[in-house]
GROMACS .gro file of C-alpha atoms in nm:
model
  425
    1MET     CA    1  13.007   3.701  12.372
    2ILE     CA    2  12.987   3.339  12.253
    3LYS     CA    3  13.343   3.281  12.372
    4THR     CA    4  13.261   3.425  12.714
    5ILE     CA    5  12.952   3.204  12.750
    6ALA     CA    6  13.152   2.898  12.642
    7GLN     CA    7  13.423   2.968  12.899
    8ALA     CA    8  13.169   3.039  13.173
    9TRP     CA    9  12.992   2.711  13.096
   10LYS     CA   10  13.309   2.523  13.191
   11VAL     CA   11  13.294   2.664  13.545
   12ALA     CA   12  13.056   2.450  13.751
   13GLU     CA   13  12.925   2.734  13.969
   14LEU     CA   14  12.864   2.968  13.677
   15ARG     CA   15  12.703   2.687  13.479
   16THR     CA   16  12.460   2.633  13.765
   17LYS     CA   17  12.379   3.004  13.775
   18MET     CA   18  12.322   3.015  13.398
   19ILE     CA   19  12.094   2.711  13.404
   20PHE     CA   20  11.900   2.855  13.697
   21THR     CA   21  11.851   3.188  13.516
   22PHE     CA   22  11.735   3.009  13.201
   23LEU     CA   23  11.486   2.797  13.394
   24MET     CA   24  11.344   3.105  13.569
   25LEU     CA   25  11.292   3.272  13.231
   26VAL     CA   26  11.127   2.955  13.098
   27ILE     CA   27  10.887   2.964  13.394
   28PHE     CA   28  10.812   3.328  13.310
   29ARG     CA   29  10.730   3.242  12.949
   30LEU     CA   30  10.515   2.944  13.055
   31GLY     CA   31  10.324   3.165  13.298
   32SER     CA   32  10.268   3.414  13.016
   33CYS     CA   33  10.056   3.147  12.844
   34ILE     CA   34   9.825   3.082  13.141
   35PRO     CA   35   9.503   3.285  13.089
   36VAL     CA   36   9.318   3.471  13.361
   37PRO     CA   37   8.995   3.279  13.441
   38GLY     CA   38   8.654   3.415  13.343
   39ILE     CA   39   8.757   3.601  13.025
   40ASP     CA   40   8.579   3.586  12.689
   41ARG     CA   41   8.869   3.524  12.448
   42SER     CA   42   8.679   3.620  12.132
   43GLN     CA   43   8.584   3.963  12.270
   44LEU     CA   44   8.941   4.009  12.396
   45ALA     CA   45   9.077   3.942  12.046
   46ASN     CA   46   8.832   4.189  11.893
   47MET     CA   47   8.929   4.457  12.145
   48PHE     CA   48   9.300   4.428  12.067
   49ASN     CA   49   9.245   4.404  11.691
   50ALA     CA   50   9.085   4.747  11.715
   51ASN     CA   51   9.370   4.882  11.931
   52GLU     CA   52   9.686   4.728  11.786
   53SER     CA   53   9.910   5.025  11.842
   54GLY     CA   54   9.960   5.311  12.083
   55LEU     CA   55   9.943   5.239  12.453
   56PHE     CA   56   9.839   4.876  12.406
   57GLY     CA   57  10.166   4.819  12.224
   58LEU     CA   58  10.364   4.974  12.511
   59PHE     CA   59  10.188   4.757  12.769
   60ASP     CA   60  10.240   4.450  12.555
   61LEU     CA   61  10.610   4.533  12.520
   62PHE     CA   62  10.675   4.517  12.895
   63SER     CA   63  10.454   4.213  12.950
   64GLY     CA   64  10.594   4.011  12.659
   65GLY     CA   65  10.248   3.963  12.505
   66SER     CA   66  10.078   3.878  12.835
   67PHE     CA   67   9.877   4.200  12.830
   68SER     CA   68   9.709   4.135  12.493
   69ASN     CA   69   9.634   3.776  12.593
   70PHE     CA   70   9.529   3.884  12.946
   71THR     CA   71   9.726   3.611  13.117
   72ILE     CA   72   9.826   3.592  13.483
   73PHE     CA   73  10.128   3.814  13.407
   74ALA     CA   74   9.920   4.083  13.232
   75LEU     CA   75  10.031   4.352  13.479
   76SER     CA   76  10.391   4.251  13.411
   77ILE     CA   77  10.661   4.396  13.632
   78THR     CA   78  10.546   4.757  13.576
   79PRO     CA   79  10.409   4.803  13.935
   80TYR     CA   80  10.751   4.705  14.072
   81ILE     CA   81  10.927   4.955  13.844
   82THR     CA   82  10.686   5.231  13.945
   83ALA     CA   83  10.731   5.142  14.313
   84SER     CA   84  11.109   5.161  14.271
   85ILE     CA   85  11.078   5.507  14.114
   86ILE     CA   86  10.859   5.630  14.399
   87LEU     CA   87  11.090   5.489  14.670
   88GLN     CA   88  11.401   5.638  14.512
   89LEU     CA   89  11.235   5.979  14.488
   90LEU     CA   90  11.111   5.955  14.848
   91THR     CA   91  11.460   5.853  14.962
   92ILE     CA   92  11.583   6.193  14.848
   93ALA     CA   93  11.281   6.386  14.976
   94ILE     CA   94  11.241   6.218  15.319
   95PRO     CA   95  11.545   6.235  15.553
   96LYS     CA   96  11.437   5.924  15.747
   97LEU     CA   97  11.438   5.710  15.432
   98GLU     CA   98  11.771   5.862  15.332
   99GLU     CA   99  11.918   5.754  15.666
  100ILE     CA  100  11.782   5.401  15.615
  101ALA     CA  101  11.932   5.386  15.265
  102LYS     CA  102  12.274   5.479  15.404
  103GLU     CA  103  12.272   5.195  15.658
  104GLY     CA  104  12.447   4.959  15.416
  105THR     CA  105  12.314   4.609  15.354
  106GLU     CA  106  12.045   4.628  15.621
  107GLY     CA  107  11.923   4.961  15.488
  108ARG     CA  108  11.898   4.825  15.134
  109LYS     CA  109  11.699   4.529  15.267
  110LYS     CA  110  11.449   4.764  15.435
  111ILE     CA  111  11.411   4.974  15.119
  112ALA     CA  112  11.361   4.655  14.918
  113GLN     CA  113  11.094   4.543  15.164
  114TYR     CA  114  10.912   4.878  15.136
  115THR     CA  115  10.934   4.845  14.757
  116ARG     CA  116  10.767   4.502  14.772
  117TYR     CA  117  10.481   4.634  14.986
  118LEU     CA  118  10.427   4.931  14.754
  119THR     CA  119  10.441   4.700  14.451
  120VAL     CA  120  10.155   4.490  14.587
  121VAL     CA  121   9.949   4.805  14.658
  122LEU     CA  122  10.008   4.944  14.308
  123ALA     CA  123   9.935   4.606  14.152
  124LEU     CA  124   9.607   4.588  14.345
  125VAL     CA  125   9.504   4.935  14.227
  126GLN     CA  126   9.599   4.855  13.867
  127ALA     CA  127   9.423   4.517  13.876
  128ILE     CA  128   9.103   4.681  14.006
  129GLY     CA  129   9.126   4.942  13.732
  130TYR     CA  130   9.169   4.680  13.459
  131THR     CA  131   8.890   4.460  13.594
  132PHE     CA  132   8.632   4.737  13.633
  133GLY     CA  133   8.760   4.955  13.350
  134LEU     CA  134   8.968   4.844  13.053
  135PHE     CA  135   8.873   4.474  13.050
  136ARG     CA  136   8.521   4.497  13.188
  137GLN     CA  137   8.369   4.423  12.844
  138VAL     CA  138   8.558   4.094  12.805
  139ILE     CA  139   8.465   3.945  13.144
  140ALA     CA  140   8.235   3.648  13.081
  141ASP     CA  141   8.096   3.638  13.436
  142ASN     CA  142   8.016   3.976  13.593
  143SER     CA  143   7.963   3.835  13.941
  144ALA     CA  144   8.156   3.982  14.234
  145LEU     CA  145   8.334   3.652  14.300
  146SER     CA  146   8.459   3.631  13.941
  147LYS     CA  147   8.599   3.985  13.955
  148ILE     CA  148   8.768   3.920  14.290
  149VAL     CA  149   8.934   3.610  14.144
  150ILE     CA  150   9.060   3.812  13.845
  151ILE     CA  151   9.198   4.089  14.069
  152LEU     CA  152   9.375   3.844  14.301
  153THR     CA  153   9.513   3.648  14.004
  154LEU     CA  154   9.665   3.961  13.848
  155CYS     CA  155   9.816   4.072  14.181
  156ALA     CA  156   9.956   3.725  14.244
  157GLY     CA  157  10.111   3.725  13.896
  158THR     CA  158  10.296   4.050  13.960
  159ALA     CA  159  10.409   3.934  14.306
  160PHE     CA  160  10.539   3.610  14.154
  161LEU     CA  161  10.732   3.800  13.885
  162MET     CA  162  10.885   4.020  14.154
  163TRP     CA  163  10.991   3.709  14.346
  164LEU     CA  164  11.122   3.553  14.024
  165GLY     CA  165  11.339   3.857  13.955
  166GLU     CA  166  11.480   3.853  14.308
  167GLN     CA  167  11.564   3.483  14.276
  168ILE     CA  168  11.758   3.556  13.957
  169ASN     CA  169  11.944   3.838  14.136
  170GLU     CA  170  12.034   3.606  14.424
  171LYS     CA  171  12.104   3.275  14.251
  172GLY     CA  172  12.142   3.355  13.882
  173ILE     CA  173  12.325   3.587  13.644
  174GLY     CA  174  12.221   3.945  13.568
  175ASN     CA  175  11.945   4.173  13.689
  176GLY     CA  176  11.628   3.969  13.729
  177ILE     CA  177  11.375   4.244  13.651
  178SER     CA  178  11.565   4.354  13.340
  179LEU     CA  179  11.600   3.995  13.219
  180ILE     CA  180  11.224   3.937  13.254
  181ILE     CA  181  11.158   4.240  13.032
  182PHE     CA  182  11.435   4.120  12.798
  183ALA     CA  183  11.275   3.776  12.765
  184GLY     CA  184  10.941   3.934  12.676
  185ILE     CA  185  11.100   4.154  12.408
  186VAL     CA  186  11.297   3.868  12.251
  187ASP     CA  187  10.982   3.656  12.240
  188ARG     CA  188  10.810   3.927  12.035
  189ILE     CA  189  11.080   3.951  11.767
  190PRO     CA  190  10.969   3.648  11.555
  191ARG     CA  191  10.607   3.767  11.568
  192GLY     CA  192  10.714   4.120  11.473
  193ILE     CA  193  10.906   3.990  11.171
  194SER     CA  194  10.611   3.774  11.067
  195HIS     CA  195  10.370   4.067  11.101
  196THR     CA  196  10.597   4.292  10.893
  197LEU     CA  197  10.631   4.033  10.615
  198SER     CA  198  10.254   3.987  10.609
  199ALA     CA  199  10.204   4.364  10.588
  200TYR     CA  200  10.454   4.378  10.301
  201ARG     CA  201  10.271   4.103  10.111
  202ASP     CA  202   9.944   4.290  10.166
  203GLY     CA  203  10.097   4.610  10.032
  204THR     CA  204  10.045   4.815  10.349
  205VAL     CA  205  10.420   4.847  10.411
  206SER     CA  206  10.671   4.929  10.139
  207ILE     CA  207  11.012   4.770  10.098
  208VAL     CA  208  11.165   5.116  10.152
  209SER     CA  209  11.007   5.133  10.500
  210ILE     CA  210  11.143   4.788  10.588
  211ILE     CA  211  11.493   4.876  10.467
  212LEU     CA  212  11.474   5.203  10.660
  213PHE     CA  213  11.382   5.016  10.977
  214VAL     CA  214  11.659   4.755  10.931
  215ILE     CA  215  11.918   5.030  10.882
  216PHE     CA  216  11.782   5.212  11.185
  217ALA     CA  217  11.795   4.892  11.393
  218LEU     CA  218  12.157   4.824  11.292
  219VAL     CA  219  12.259   5.181  11.371
  220VAL     CA  220  12.082   5.158  11.708
  221VAL     CA  221  12.251   4.830  11.799
  222VAL     CA  222  12.598   4.958  11.702
  223GLY     CA  223  12.533   5.289  11.879
  224ILE     CA  224  12.410   5.118  12.195
  225VAL     CA  225  12.718   4.897  12.209
  226LEU     CA  226  12.952   5.192  12.156
  227VAL     CA  227  12.780   5.411  12.415
  228GLN     CA  228  12.734   5.133  12.672
  229GLN     CA  229  13.100   5.034  12.642
  230GLY     CA  230  13.230   5.391  12.617
  231GLN     CA  231  13.390   5.539  12.926
  232ARG     CA  232  13.608   5.825  13.040
  233LYS     CA  233  13.916   5.708  13.231
  234ILE     CA  234  14.022   5.961  13.493
  235PRO     CA  235  14.384   5.895  13.598
  236VAL     CA  236  14.455   5.846  13.968
  237GLN     CA  237  14.800   5.846  14.125
  238TYR     CA  238  14.867   5.698  14.470
  239ALA     CA  239  15.146   5.850  14.677
  240LYS     CA  240  15.411   5.626  14.830
  241ARG     CA  241  15.384   5.569  15.202
  242VAL     CA  242  15.577   5.359  15.452
  243VAL     CA  243  15.383   5.138  15.696
  244GLY     CA  244  15.620   4.961  15.932
  245ARG     CA  245  15.894   4.811  15.716
  246LYS     CA  246  15.688   4.800  15.398
  247MET     CA  247  15.623   5.064  15.136
  248TYR     CA  248  15.272   5.096  14.987
  249GLY     CA  249  15.133   5.301  14.698
  250GLY     CA  250  15.315   5.463  14.414
  251GLN     CA  251  15.107   5.294  14.144
  252SER     CA  252  14.883   5.458  13.885
  253THR     CA  253  14.526   5.357  13.810
  254HIS     CA  254  14.209   5.520  13.680
  255ILE     CA  255  13.841   5.580  13.760
  256PRO     CA  256  13.621   5.454  13.475
  257ILE     CA  257  13.319   5.682  13.425
  258LYS     CA  258  13.074   5.534  13.174
  259VAL     CA  259  12.908   5.751  12.913
  260ASN     CA  260  12.577   5.587  13.000
  261GLN     CA  261  12.612   5.519  13.371
  262ALA     CA  262  12.235   5.466  13.414
  263GLY     CA  263  12.194   5.195  13.146
  264VAL     CA  264  11.837   5.143  13.024
  265ILE     CA  265  11.675   5.239  13.355
  266PRO     CA  266  11.587   5.599  13.247
  267VAL     CA  267  11.396   5.470  12.943
  268ILE     CA  268  11.199   5.222  13.152
  269PHE     CA  269  11.123   5.488  13.416
  270ALA     CA  270  11.012   5.744  13.155
  271ILE     CA  271  10.777   5.502  12.979
  272SER     CA  272  10.630   5.389  13.310
  273LEU     CA  273  10.540   5.748  13.404
  274LEU     CA  274  10.406   5.837  13.059
  275GLN     CA  275  10.181   5.531  13.071
  276PHE     CA  276  10.001   5.654  13.382
  277PRO     CA  277   9.762   5.915  13.230
  278LEU     CA  278   9.707   5.688  12.930
  279THR     CA  279   9.616   5.402  13.162
  280ILE     CA  280   9.344   5.613  13.321
  281THR     CA  281   9.188   5.680  12.979
  282TYR     CA  282   9.154   5.307  12.911
  283ILE     CA  283   9.011   5.241  13.255
  284TRP     CA  284   8.750   5.517  13.218
  285PRO     CA  285   8.696   5.561  12.844
  286GLY     CA  286   8.452   5.807  12.695
  287THR     CA  287   8.521   6.086  12.947
  288SER     CA  288   8.635   6.435  12.856
  289PHE     CA  289   8.967   6.364  13.028
  290ALA     CA  290   9.017   6.054  12.809
  291ALA     CA  291   8.948   6.256  12.495
  292TRP     CA  292   9.191   6.527  12.608
  293VAL     CA  293   9.469   6.276  12.683
  294ALA     CA  294   9.409   6.089  12.354
  295LYS     CA  295   9.455   6.416  12.166
  296TRP     CA  296   9.737   6.580  12.361
  297LEU     CA  297   9.936   6.306  12.542
  298SER     CA  298   9.897   5.990  12.332
  299PRO     CA  299  10.169   5.858  12.096
  300SER     CA  300   9.892   5.790  11.842
  301GLY     CA  301   9.721   6.130  11.877
  302HIS     CA  302   9.763   6.458  11.692
  303PRO     CA  303   9.931   6.676  11.807
  304GLY     CA  304   9.971   6.444  12.107
  305VAL     CA  305  10.252   6.246  11.945
  306TRP     CA  306  10.481   6.551  11.946
  307ILE     CA  307  10.401   6.635  12.308
  308TYR     CA  308  10.449   6.267  12.404
  309VAL     CA  309  10.790   6.256  12.232
  310THR     CA  310  10.894   6.585  12.395
  311LEU     CA  311  10.794   6.463  12.743
  312ASP     CA  312  10.969   6.132  12.675
  313ILE     CA  313  11.294   6.312  12.592
  314ILE     CA  314  11.270   6.541  12.896
  315LEU     CA  315  11.196   6.252  13.135
  316ILE     CA  316  11.476   6.036  12.996
  317ILE     CA  317  11.729   6.317  13.038
  318PHE     CA  318  11.602   6.385  13.392
  319PHE     CA  319  11.612   6.020  13.498
  320THR     CA  320  11.956   5.972  13.341
  321TYR     CA  321  12.097   6.245  13.564
  322PHE     CA  322  11.889   6.134  13.860
  323TYR     CA  323  11.990   5.766  13.844
  324THR     CA  324  12.354   5.857  13.776
  325ALA     CA  325  12.354   6.079  14.087
  326VAL     CA  326  12.210   5.789  14.288
  327THR     CA  327  12.467   5.533  14.168
  328PHE     CA  328  12.778   5.757  14.155
  329ASN     CA  329  12.873   5.977  14.451
  330PRO     CA  330  13.172   6.205  14.372
  331GLN     CA  331  13.206   6.303  14.740
  332GLU     CA  332  13.241   5.939  14.843
  333VAL     CA  333  13.489   5.865  14.563
  334ALA     CA  334  13.700   6.169  14.656
  335ASP     CA  335  13.698   6.075  15.026
  336ASN     CA  336  13.804   5.718  14.949
  337MET     CA  337  14.090   5.839  14.730
  338LYS     CA  338  14.205   6.086  14.995
  339ALA     CA  339  14.191   5.823  15.268
  340ASN     CA  340  14.412   5.591  15.060
  341GLY     CA  341  14.660   5.860  14.954
  342GLY     CA  342  14.524   5.890  14.601
  343PHE     CA  343  14.485   6.204  14.391
  344ILE     CA  344  14.404   6.310  14.036
  345PRO     CA  345  14.715   6.462  13.873
  346GLY     CA  346  14.678   6.840  13.861
  347ILE     CA  347  14.375   6.839  14.097
  348ARG     CA  348  14.407   6.897  14.472
  349PRO     CA  349  14.243   6.637  14.702
  350GLY     CA  350  13.917   6.724  14.876
  351ARG     CA  351  13.667   6.974  14.741
  352PRO     CA  352  13.854   7.046  14.409
  353THR     CA  353  13.845   6.672  14.333
  354VAL     CA  354  13.470   6.656  14.402
  355GLU     CA  355  13.408   6.956  14.176
  356TYR     CA  356  13.622   6.805  13.900
  357LEU     CA  357  13.440   6.469  13.918
  358ASN     CA  358  13.104   6.649  13.916
  359LYS     CA  359  13.203   6.848  13.608
  360VAL     CA  360  13.320   6.540  13.419
  361MET     CA  361  13.014   6.339  13.520
  362THR     CA  362  12.775   6.620  13.422
  363ARG     CA  363  12.928   6.659  13.076
  364ILE     CA  364  12.960   6.291  12.995
  365THR     CA  365  12.611   6.211  13.130
  366PHE     CA  366  12.462   6.474  12.898
  367ALA     CA  367  12.596   6.285  12.596
  368GLY     CA  368  12.455   5.957  12.726
  369ALA     CA  369  12.118   6.116  12.808
  370ILE     CA  370  12.081   6.270  12.461
  371PHE     CA  371  12.167   5.936  12.301
  372LEU     CA  372  11.903   5.752  12.507
  373ALA     CA  373  11.643   6.018  12.431
  374VAL     CA  374  11.706   6.008  12.055
  375ILE     CA  375  11.698   5.628  12.038
  376ALA     CA  376  11.375   5.611  12.240
  377ALA     CA  377  11.198   5.888  12.046
  378MET     CA  378  11.299   5.804  11.689
  379PRO     CA  379  11.075   5.493  11.644
  380THR     CA  380  10.764   5.693  11.735
  381LEU     CA  381  10.857   5.956  11.479
  382LEU     CA  382  10.940   5.693  11.215
  383GLN     CA  383  10.595   5.541  11.261
  384GLN     CA  384  10.449   5.885  11.189
  385TRP     CA  385  10.651   5.921  10.868
  386THR     CA  386  10.597   5.561  10.748
  387ASN     CA  387  10.321   5.304  10.780
  388LEU     CA  388  10.559   5.058  10.942
  389SER     CA  389  10.416   4.909  11.262
  390ILE     CA  390  10.643   4.653  11.424
  391GLY     CA  391  10.649   4.493  11.765
  392PHE     CA  392  11.005   4.600  11.845
  393GLY     CA  393  11.142   4.949  11.794
  394GLY     CA  394  11.422   5.163  11.929
  395THR     CA  395  11.309   5.128  12.291
  396SER     CA  396  11.289   4.750  12.257
  397LEU     CA  397  11.634   4.728  12.097
  398LEU     CA  398  11.776   4.966  12.356
  399ILE     CA  399  11.646   4.755  12.644
  400ALA     CA  400  11.736   4.422  12.483
  401VAL     CA  401  12.092   4.516  12.382
  402GLY     CA  402  12.154   4.706  12.706
  403VAL     CA  403  12.039   4.416  12.923
  404ALA     CA  404  12.243   4.169  12.716
  405LEU     CA  405  12.558   4.382  12.757
  406ASP     CA  406  12.502   4.426  13.133
  407THR     CA  407  12.446   4.053  13.176
  408MET     CA  408  12.759   3.966  12.980
  409LYS     CA  409  12.959   4.217  13.184
  410GLN     CA  410  12.841   4.057  13.508
  411LEU     CA  411  12.932   3.717  13.370
  412GLU     CA  412  13.282   3.837  13.276
  413THR     CA  413  13.324   3.998  13.621
  414GLN     CA  414  13.239   3.673  13.797
  415MET     CA  415  13.479   3.483  13.571
  416VAL     CA  416  13.760   3.728  13.651
  417MET     CA  417  13.691   3.696  14.025
  418ARG     CA  418  13.709   3.317  14.004
  419ASN     CA  419  14.026   3.324  13.793
  420TYR     CA  420  14.195   3.555  14.041
  421SER     CA  421  14.078   3.333  14.326
  422GLY     CA  422  14.223   3.026  14.160
  423PHE     CA  423  14.550   3.207  14.089
  424LEU     CA  424  14.589   3.317  14.451
  425LYS     CA  425  14.528   2.965  14.574
   0.00000   0.00000   0.00000
C-alpha cells in the first residue's frame, strides 16, 4: 500500500487528486468541530454521558463524533444513504425509473438528481425530529426563530457533505461518501483507545477483554482483506475469426467474480434501516412505542439485542444479494461474450451461460454475505459477554478496511491506465 501511494505521488495528476481528496476530508473534520448555534453545551454533555452506548454510539459512528457534539454535520451522510436505498428499491419496483436507470450516463445523472432531492427532504424531516424531539432539552433558546436556524443548519450540513462526497468522486480518489464515513471512524480510534485504557485503569474492563478485542480486531482485518481480495476466476475462451485480412480472437481470459462483490454497502444499508425505529424512540421518548422498541429492537435491550442482531444478519444478507444483483448482470455479461465470440469452456453460449454465471454468483455471494453478517454482529455479542465498550468495533473495522482497500484499488487502476497510456505513446 505504501509503495503504491509513493508511486502514485510521483504522477502529477494523481498527486493532485490525492491532495484534493485530503483537503476535502480536512474540511469535513473542521466542519465537524463547528457547533450548531443555540445549544446548551453542558446539558448536551450530560445527555450523552447518560447515553454513551446503544443507538447514540451508532449515530456517532457515522457522523465521526459530530452527533454527540451536535455540530453542523450532526445528521452526517445518513439521509443520503437512506435516499440511495429508497431510489435503488424504487428503480426495481417502478418501470419508469428502471427505464431511466438504463439510459446510460444521462439516466444515472437523473437518478443522482432524484437522490439529492430526496436527501434534502429526509434531512429536513430528521432535523425537525431532532430539534423538536431528541435535542429539545438542550436548546438554550426555545423561540421559533432559533429552532428554524437549527433545522436549516442541520439540513445545510448534510447537503454540504453530499456535495463534498460528489466532489471527491469527480476530482479526487475513491468513493466520496465512503471516505467521509472512513474519516469519521479513523478520527474516533485514538479516543477509543484512550477510553479503553482509562476503563482498564478504573478496573471496569479486564485485560482479558482487551486482549480478546485485539485478537478479534486482527482476525477481522485479516479476514476482510482475504475476503475483499478473494475472487473466482471463470475462464473465457474467444474463438478465432477473420475480419478482412486480419485474424482476431483465439486468446484466453477470465471473468473475475469477487467473493464480496457488494463491499461494505450492505452493512451501511442494514444499519441505516435498523436505526429508523430507534430514531423515533429518541424523538418521542416516554411513549409505549419507545418502551417496546427499547425492549425488543434495541442493541442495548433484553431480549432486544438478540432480535437486533438477527435482523442485522438478515438485512446484511439481503442487501448483499440485492446490491450484487444491481452491480453484476449475468445476462449482460453473457450477451457481451457472445457478441465478441467468447464462451466459457464446457458451457454453451446464451441461456446456459447466464444460468452458470447466476449459479456461481449465488454460491460465492452467500459466502461473502455470511462473512459480512458475522463480522457486523460479533461486536454486539462481545459487548454482551464482556464489559468492553469501545468506539470502534467490527462494523467500524469492516467499513474502514473495506474503504481503504477499495480506494487503493482505484488508485492502482488509475496508475495502470496511465502506464498503459504512456507505453502506447
